[in-house]
Amino acid sequence: QVTLKESGPGILQPSQTLSLTCTFSGFSLSTYGMGVGWIRQPSGKGLEWLANIWWDDDKYYNPSLKNRLTISKDTSNNQAFLKITNVDTADTATYYCARIDSTTVVPCYFDYWGQGVMVTVSS
Amino acid sequence: DVVLTQTPPTLSATIGQSVSISCRSSQSLLDSDGDTYLNWLLQRPGQSPQLLIYSVSNLESGVPNRFSGSGSETDFTLKISGVEAEDLGVYYCMQATHAPYTFGAGTKLELK
């Protein structure tokens, strides 16, 4: 059974660094073809893809957030991480992690999602 | 960035009615590997998005077969053949062919 769960600070102040953790089970990020992505959603709004990390440590970022994002993983503890530097109120959102499975004949992006973690940036 | 335009933005349906949602892409979603990475997701109120359809027409495991996807290149459709109460929520199309991945603005399905 595949599960993912996000965790984060809840509230932080502008200019701080947001650190998010995705703890998952039912798959391994050391398995060829597996990946984890981060997606966020401001309250009442749509979805925005942020970054992916793959089994081979390949990383892809949304250029709209320029150099503020860093994605990483800890395969031994089944975790993926996302850091966002210099946050401001526009980063207030629910943050999701989701699995990518490209081991199948037809690769499947974001087949399992976490419950999301709400992050508020406020002074 | 690829822009996905979903129509209609809101859809009112009765239980049992069949409905369709359109997703049009600003560029072809056919990847160089031959696959087309266009997915459909449903976000029920207060819940995380849930994958329904991947790569245009592949039904995700556990998803009822009243959901179907079709299309190619830039025009895609999600059809629900007989809406049920549990289908209410916001439907998103999403593309993973071109980076950055992008989502449509969503179609809200509500009861008439």
Coordinates of C-alpha atoms in Angstrom, one line a residue:
Chain A
Q1 CA 0.0 0.0 0.0
V2 CA 1.4 3.3 -1.1
T3 CA 1.1 6.3 1.3
L4 CA 2.7 9.7 1.5
K5 CA 2.5 12.3 4.2
E6 CA 3.8 15.8 4.2
S7 CA 5.0 17.7 7.3
G8 CA 6.1 21.3 7.7
P9 CA 6.3 24.3 10.1
G10 CA 2.7 25.5 9.8
I11 CA 3.6 29.2 10.1
L12 CA 6.7 31.1 9.2
Q13 CA 7.7 34.7 8.6
P14 CA 8.6 36.5 5.4
S15 CA 12.2 36.0 4.3
Q16 CA 12.5 32.7 6.2
T17 CA 13.3 29.3 4.6
L18 CA 10.4 26.8 4.3
S19 CA 11.4 23.2 4.9
L20 CA 9.0 20.5 4.0
T21 CA 9.3 16.7 4.4
C22 CA 7.5 14.0 2.5
T23 CA 7.5 10.6 4.3
F24 CA 6.3 7.7 2.2
S25 CA 5.8 4.0 2.3
G26 CA 5.0 1.3 -0.2
F27 CA 7.7 2.2 -2.7
S28 CA 11.4 3.1 -2.7
L29 CA 13.1 6.1 -4.2
S30 CA 16.1 3.9 -4.9
T31 CA 14.0 1.8 -7.3
Y32 CA 14.7 2.5 -11.0
G33 CA 12.0 4.7 -12.5
M34 CA 10.4 6.0 -9.2
G35 CA 10.1 9.7 -8.4
V36 CA 8.4 12.2 -6.1
G37 CA 7.1 15.6 -7.0
W38 CA 5.9 18.6 -5.0
I39 CA 2.8 20.6 -5.9
R40 CA 1.2 23.4 -4.1
Q41 CA -2.3 25.0 -4.0
P42 CA -3.2 28.4 -2.5
S43 CA -6.5 28.3 -0.7
G44 CA -9.4 28.3 -3.2
K45 CA -7.0 28.3 -6.2
G46 CA -5.4 25.9 -8.6
L47 CA -2.4 23.6 -8.6
E48 CA 1.2 24.6 -9.3
W49 CA 4.0 22.0 -9.9
L50 CA 7.2 22.9 -8.0
A51 CA 9.8 20.2 -8.4
N52 CA 10.5 16.5 -9.0
I53 CA 13.3 14.2 -7.8
W54 CA 14.0 10.8 -9.3
W55 CA 15.5 7.5 -8.2
D56 CA 18.9 8.5 -9.8
D57 CA 18.9 11.9 -8.0
D58 CA 17.9 13.8 -11.2
K59 CA 16.1 17.0 -10.2
Y60 CA 13.7 19.3 -12.0
Y61 CA 12.4 22.6 -10.9
N62 CA 9.7 25.1 -11.9
P63 CA 11.7 28.0 -13.3
S64 CA 9.0 30.4 -12.1
L65 CA 10.4 30.0 -8.6
K66 CA 13.9 30.6 -10.0
N67 CA 16.7 29.6 -7.6
R68 CA 14.5 29.5 -4.4
L69 CA 13.8 25.7 -4.6
T70 CA 16.0 22.8 -3.4
I71 CA 14.7 19.2 -3.6
S72 CA 16.5 16.3 -2.0
K73 CA 15.9 12.8 -0.7
D74 CA 16.9 10.3 2.0
T75 CA 16.3 6.8 0.4
S76 CA 17.2 4.9 3.6
N77 CA 14.4 6.7 5.5
N78 CA 11.9 6.9 2.6
Q79 CA 11.7 10.7 2.7
A80 CA 11.9 13.5 0.2
F81 CA 12.4 17.1 1.1
L82 CA 11.7 20.6 -0.4
K83 CA 13.2 23.8 0.7
I84 CA 11.9 27.2 -0.4
T85 CA 14.1 30.2 0.5
N86 CA 13.1 33.8 1.1
V87 CA 9.4 33.1 1.4
D88 CA 6.7 35.7 1.3
T89 CA 2.9 35.8 1.6
A90 CA 2.5 34.5 -2.0
D91 CA 4.0 31.2 -0.8
T92 CA 1.0 30.6 1.6
A93 CA -0.6 27.4 0.3
T94 CA -1.2 23.7 0.9
Y95 CA 1.8 21.7 -0.2
Y96 CA 1.4 18.2 -1.5
C97 CA 3.9 15.5 -2.4
A98 CA 3.0 12.9 -4.9
R99 CA 4.5 9.8 -6.4
I100 CA 5.7 9.3 -10.0
D101 CA 6.0 5.8 -11.3
S102 CA 7.8 5.4 -14.6
T103 CA 8.4 1.7 -14.1
T104 CA 5.3 0.7 -15.9
V105 CA 4.8 0.4 -19.7
V106 CA 3.0 3.8 -19.6
P107 CA 4.7 6.1 -17.0
C108 CA 2.2 7.5 -14.5
Y109 CA 2.7 11.0 -13.0
F110 CA 1.3 11.7 -9.6
D111 CA -0.7 8.5 -9.0
Y112 CA -0.6 8.8 -5.2
W113 CA -0.8 12.0 -3.3
G114 CA -0.3 12.9 0.3
Q115 CA -3.0 14.7 2.4
G116 CA -1.2 18.0 2.1
V117 CA 0.3 20.3 4.7
M118 CA -0.9 23.9 5.1
V119 CA 1.8 26.6 5.3
T120 CA 1.1 30.2 6.2
V121 CA 3.6 33.0 5.7
S122 CA 2.8 35.9 7.9
S123 CA 4.5 38.6 9.8
Chain B
D1 CA 5.0 27.2 -20.4
V2 CA 2.2 25.0 -21.8
V3 CA -1.2 26.6 -21.1
L4 CA -4.1 24.1 -20.5
T5 CA -7.5 25.7 -21.1
Q6 CA -10.4 23.8 -19.5
T7 CA -14.0 24.3 -20.4
P8 CA -16.5 24.7 -19.0
P9 CA -15.3 26.3 -15.7
T10 CA -18.5 25.1 -14.0
L11 CA -20.7 22.2 -14.9
S12 CA -24.1 21.5 -13.4
A13 CA -25.4 18.0 -13.7
T14 CA -28.1 15.7 -12.4
I15 CA -27.4 12.2 -11.1
G16 CA -27.2 9.8 -14.0
Q17 CA -26.4 12.5 -16.6
S18 CA -23.4 12.1 -18.8
V19 CA -21.0 15.0 -19.0
S20 CA -17.8 16.0 -20.8
I21 CA -14.9 18.3 -19.9
S22 CA -12.6 19.7 -22.5
C23 CA -8.9 20.5 -22.0
R24 CA -7.0 22.2 -24.8
S25 CA -3.2 22.6 -24.8
S26 CA -1.3 25.6 -26.2
Q27 CA 1.1 23.0 -27.8
S28 CA 1.2 19.4 -28.7
L29 CA 1.5 17.0 -25.7
L30 CA 2.9 14.2 -27.8
D31 CA 6.3 13.3 -26.3
S32 CA 9.3 12.3 -28.3
D33 CA 9.0 8.8 -26.6
G34 CA 5.6 8.4 -28.3
D35 CA 3.5 8.8 -25.1
T36 CA 1.2 11.8 -24.4
Y37 CA 1.4 12.8 -20.7
L38 CA -2.1 14.3 -20.2
N39 CA -3.7 13.3 -16.9
W40 CA -7.1 14.0 -15.3
L41 CA -7.5 14.5 -11.6
L42 CA -10.5 15.0 -9.3
Q43 CA -10.3 17.0 -6.1
R44 CA -13.3 16.5 -3.9
P45 CA -14.0 19.2 -1.3
G46 CA -11.4 19.2 1.5
Q47 CA -9.4 16.4 -0.1
S48 CA -6.2 15.9 -2.0
P49 CA -6.3 15.5 -5.8
Q50 CA -6.9 12.0 -7.0
L51 CA -5.6 10.6 -10.3
L52 CA -8.4 9.3 -12.5
I53 CA -6.9 9.0 -16.0
Y54 CA -3.2 9.0 -17.1
S55 CA -1.7 9.4 -20.5
V56 CA -4.9 10.5 -22.1
S57 CA -7.0 7.3 -21.7
N58 CA -5.6 4.9 -19.2
L59 CA -8.0 4.4 -16.2
E60 CA -6.1 4.5 -12.9
S61 CA -6.6 1.3 -10.8
G62 CA -9.7 1.5 -8.6
V63 CA -11.4 4.3 -10.6
P64 CA -14.9 3.4 -11.9
N65 CA -15.2 2.8 -15.6
R66 CA -17.8 5.5 -16.0
F67 CA -14.8 7.7 -16.4
S68 CA -13.1 7.8 -19.7
G69 CA -10.5 9.9 -21.4
S70 CA -9.8 10.6 -25.1
G71 CA -8.0 13.0 -27.4
S72 CA -4.6 13.6 -28.9
E73 CA -2.0 16.3 -29.6
T74 CA -3.7 19.4 -28.2
D75 CA -7.4 18.5 -27.6
F76 CA -8.5 16.2 -24.8
T77 CA -11.8 15.2 -23.2
L78 CA -12.9 13.6 -20.0
K79 CA -16.3 12.0 -20.1
I80 CA -18.3 10.8 -17.1
S81 CA -21.0 8.4 -18.3
G82 CA -23.6 8.7 -15.6
V83 CA -22.7 11.2 -12.9
E84 CA -22.9 9.9 -9.3
A85 CA -23.0 12.0 -6.2
E86 CA -19.4 11.0 -5.3
D87 CA -18.1 12.6 -8.5
L88 CA -18.7 16.1 -7.3
G89 CA -15.7 18.3 -7.0
V90 CA -13.1 20.1 -9.2
Y91 CA -11.6 18.3 -12.2
Y92 CA -8.1 19.2 -13.4
C93 CA -6.2 18.3 -16.5
M94 CA -2.5 18.2 -16.1
Q95 CA 0.4 17.8 -18.5
A96 CA 3.8 16.2 -17.8
T97 CA 5.2 16.2 -21.4
H98 CA 6.9 19.6 -21.2
A99 CA 8.6 21.2 -18.2
P100 CA 7.4 22.9 -16.2
Y101 CA 4.4 20.6 -15.7
T102 CA 1.2 22.6 -15.7
F103 CA -2.4 22.2 -14.7
G104 CA -5.7 23.5 -16.1
A105 CA -7.6 26.0 -14.0
G106 CA -10.2 23.4 -13.1
T107 CA -13.8 22.5 -13.8
K108 CA -16.2 22.4 -10.9
L109 CA -18.8 19.8 -11.2
E110 CA -21.9 20.5 -9.1
L111 CA -25.4 19.1 -8.7
K112 CA -28.2 20.8 -10.6

